[in-house]
């Protein structure tokens, strides 16, 4: 509250009460806002008032986690939050608290080693962050203080400061733009550091502040900014600026994202800008996005947690049995207490607890302490292999693959459902204008001219030499209704140099807009740029000016964008373009029916459609709209909804002019990729916002849908009951013909009912479909569909791939998020787990990298559990022979280093380099991917196999050595017998050899690095033993034990026998697995091609001839469709083929076929096809079978 002193008595001043109440009422409904005084100047008339300003953080950037004071406690706290580390800490505490049978170092040393290595790694990474923070925080910036520009450090900027930024400098904080060197009050920035987008973005200031271009001029400037509290969304900002000229005169301007200059962005092509700081330090959008993370867990991690629970239960069982058996032995009347122990018949709780803890210490090594560290190293390093893969490099965009989350590497090998966007993901997102419909007449572009398409297909198009009437209006809308930027000779166009149109280049955030403006330029309607809110357009050889009054920005709800202009005659028009599903409904005149017919024709060709309309506004209508939109844009609560309502109100009763058809061709390799994914057992769903006909056509062209599939549609269902009836019809059809392949098409409207009221029935139908296409979808619906399948009864692993901001929600919802580095910004890439430039790279990412990652990690995890079973179970056997006296079989030296040094390096190298099959094999045989899905290598059966092998090896190790010791009381040349440590060392020596050699049996890809790791481990183990046993340490009970063992020929013979005996079942199992694997592959391949003999469809025959097409010289590198076309062109009877294409239109069997289908059938009817391969149809089939 603002108070004033009056004669020593505090009282409320009436005008201050009114001002206070006014401010409170304006902000009460938007409590999550802040008030910033520009330049720290308060409004006129408040000089004698006392106000406590809000406190904001300074501009210090802190990306580091630790300080020199809190590093040790904080890092230790974070590390011991891990169950495994905390478990071993508890064991170490127990060992220190009781009379431990082994040295506490056996637990402390590995724990300290693991914690130290992790702490050093994290400390070094944090030190690098400290260095980077220091550079940013100490960077010098220009701030206006006391009417002058002063240089200060970036960290000293405060909210409310006026900051000056020059060209090519980064913005040090989030600024509301006040003015720039450009007299129009605009500036150009790049946001590559924020979202990866390299194209220039236009930002602007309010008209009230654009004239303040010097530090001195800001001395007379007084304003306040009310804006929302900081949010992580880079693309939203709500605020308003109040400018005070005097006490009575104020003006209010609304602020949006276009007025906010974000920290991390860089100023381009503008000499300088002035801005008021609104967000600093940790509250900038850049900092908030650095902290914006989401957790995903892989299937292997979940399985590993279950395995840990099993081992904890096993530990409890072992400890309980051992403790019970100890007291059983002591109370046995035959054995009784040994004579050398004091007689104590009493059993106390303290004694039982002490014995329990002793056995916990003895058996705790069954939990592998180094497992987590090894997995982290394998995952992190393995993710680098993906980014280094030259096969995933795209030269056209100069982009390598990116890995944003190494925690999900192995999940790439588990994908069963793939959800993909269409535009920019399956297609190039490189739009080219093809056709248009104007006033119910079809036109096409031919040789840079707009040509009228005659109704007779045999007549050539008629070029238009003069644009009049509807054509003129249509082209002017395309040229003006956009937000493109114009460049001339590589630099932004200026008002004094735009007359040279030959070097014009257009940059646009939407590829559709660029394609349409480029088409207008080719057709002679040239947009030179927008200067001082005026469009300059050359049309019919004359320069025309159109004043831009308002831009009604595009959004996904309206699915259109509009501009309001005033032409040279003073008439006001609203120009609109957007999706036909929304724009046509808003039109009351124009050729609606004919245009929709043409739209459907274009959609069948797979073209993208935009509908164009306009509307003349009276001055009164415009003024009414102007008042409403300014009021809505000044709102601080629900601004988007209120602005949307005003947009919808003005975008009504329009006149339909026509439609545009833009081609977005498929990316190279899409057909082959989708085909291979299906063979790999991955179901593909295409989720798009496009029109139904366009989406269906693209699905057929890409191979997502096949001609032999039964096409089912769930579209345009207006009520839940209608939707339910249609769904039941589909279910009945599927039940009658369950063998058929079905393709399902669903639209966004119908999905609303399906996902809310008919989830179970819809899920069952979807599971029986080979391919699903969802069209007319909103971004949130994409995420809902992914979540629907993800949480279904089958619990499948899902992946989502997209390239735009509208795909972010589904990318984050899926188990694995994949981003395409495309032309719609980098939002999808930033939010994805993995990203690459081309859709065809997906095949290599899943079938090769995913396969390798999963095999490596699944083997590594189970190998760790196996080797600890083989290691610690002999201790349980030994306990039964030592009356459960808690005497360890292994020396503390071995307990300490078994997991850290003696068995860790080979499995680490295995986890990084193993390739059980060649890359070519995995790509050529996608069906191999089916063998690893559903966590096939970490099932209960597989885990049981590893555990049984561990138990078998422990049996061979212990009892083989035990029998040798019993039968050979004197096994050394000097007549000495085996002692306790000789026995344990013998078991441990053979154990290390068996465990490391077993890994060799699972290795299929032998590298020098793996051989080195194996030799280094075994020789290092022996070297450690020589060093430890060869020196008389203090109370070293192992002195000369190891050398003594190695001097015995019996020991060497024993080692060979036990190693062979232990590994023989493993070898037999592996041989059986290899045989069954080869047999299964042979069966799969014969099954795959057996359909050739039984199928009589020409399309199936052509598809199965693909290997021959692939091998033909001259077609290497081409996709399947291109090879077919080239085969037709190179055929000796190509003339006959062309004749066939013309004749096929009249044949009943080809009615309704598109040109691509007729080409395929033409190829099948071309005799030279078989002449070139020197085989008949049946002989070719036999060749394929023989080749397999």
Short mmCIF file of C-alpha atoms in Angstrom, two decimals, residues 10 41 64 71 96 135 176-177 339 359 373 405 529 536 590 593 734 761 871 955 1057 1102:
data_model
loop_
_atom_site.label_atom_id
_atom_site.label_comp_id
_atom_site.label_asym_id
_atom_site.label_seq_id
_atom_site.Cartn_x
_atom_site.Cartn_y
_atom_site.Cartn_z
CA UNK A 10 0.45 8.64 8.26
CA UNK A 41 11.25 5.43 -13.18
CA UNK A 64 26.60 -25.59 -12.19
CA UNK A 71 30.38 -30.39 -3.45
CA UNK A 96 32.71 -51.77 10.95
CA UNK A 135 32.50 -16.14 -19.10
CA UNK A 176 11.06 -6.16 -24.17
CA UNK A 177 12.11 -4.31 -27.29
CA UNK A 339 35.85 -78.39 21.65
CA UNK A 359 26.28 -63.78 7.05
CA UNK A 373 28.83 -47.62 -13.34
CA UNK A 405 19.28 -39.08 -23.96
CA UNK A 529 8.66 -6.50 -49.23
CA UNK A 536 4.95 -3.15 -52.19
CA UNK A 590 -18.18 -18.09 -54.28
CA UNK A 593 -19.15 -26.87 -54.55
CA UNK A 734 -12.95 -58.35 -39.37
CA UNK A 761 -13.48 -51.65 -28.74
CA UNK A 871 31.46 -65.99 -7.38
CA UNK A 955 29.16 -76.37 -8.41
CA UNK A 1057 39.51 -80.02 -16.48
CA UNK A 1102 6.26 -57.44 -58.96
#
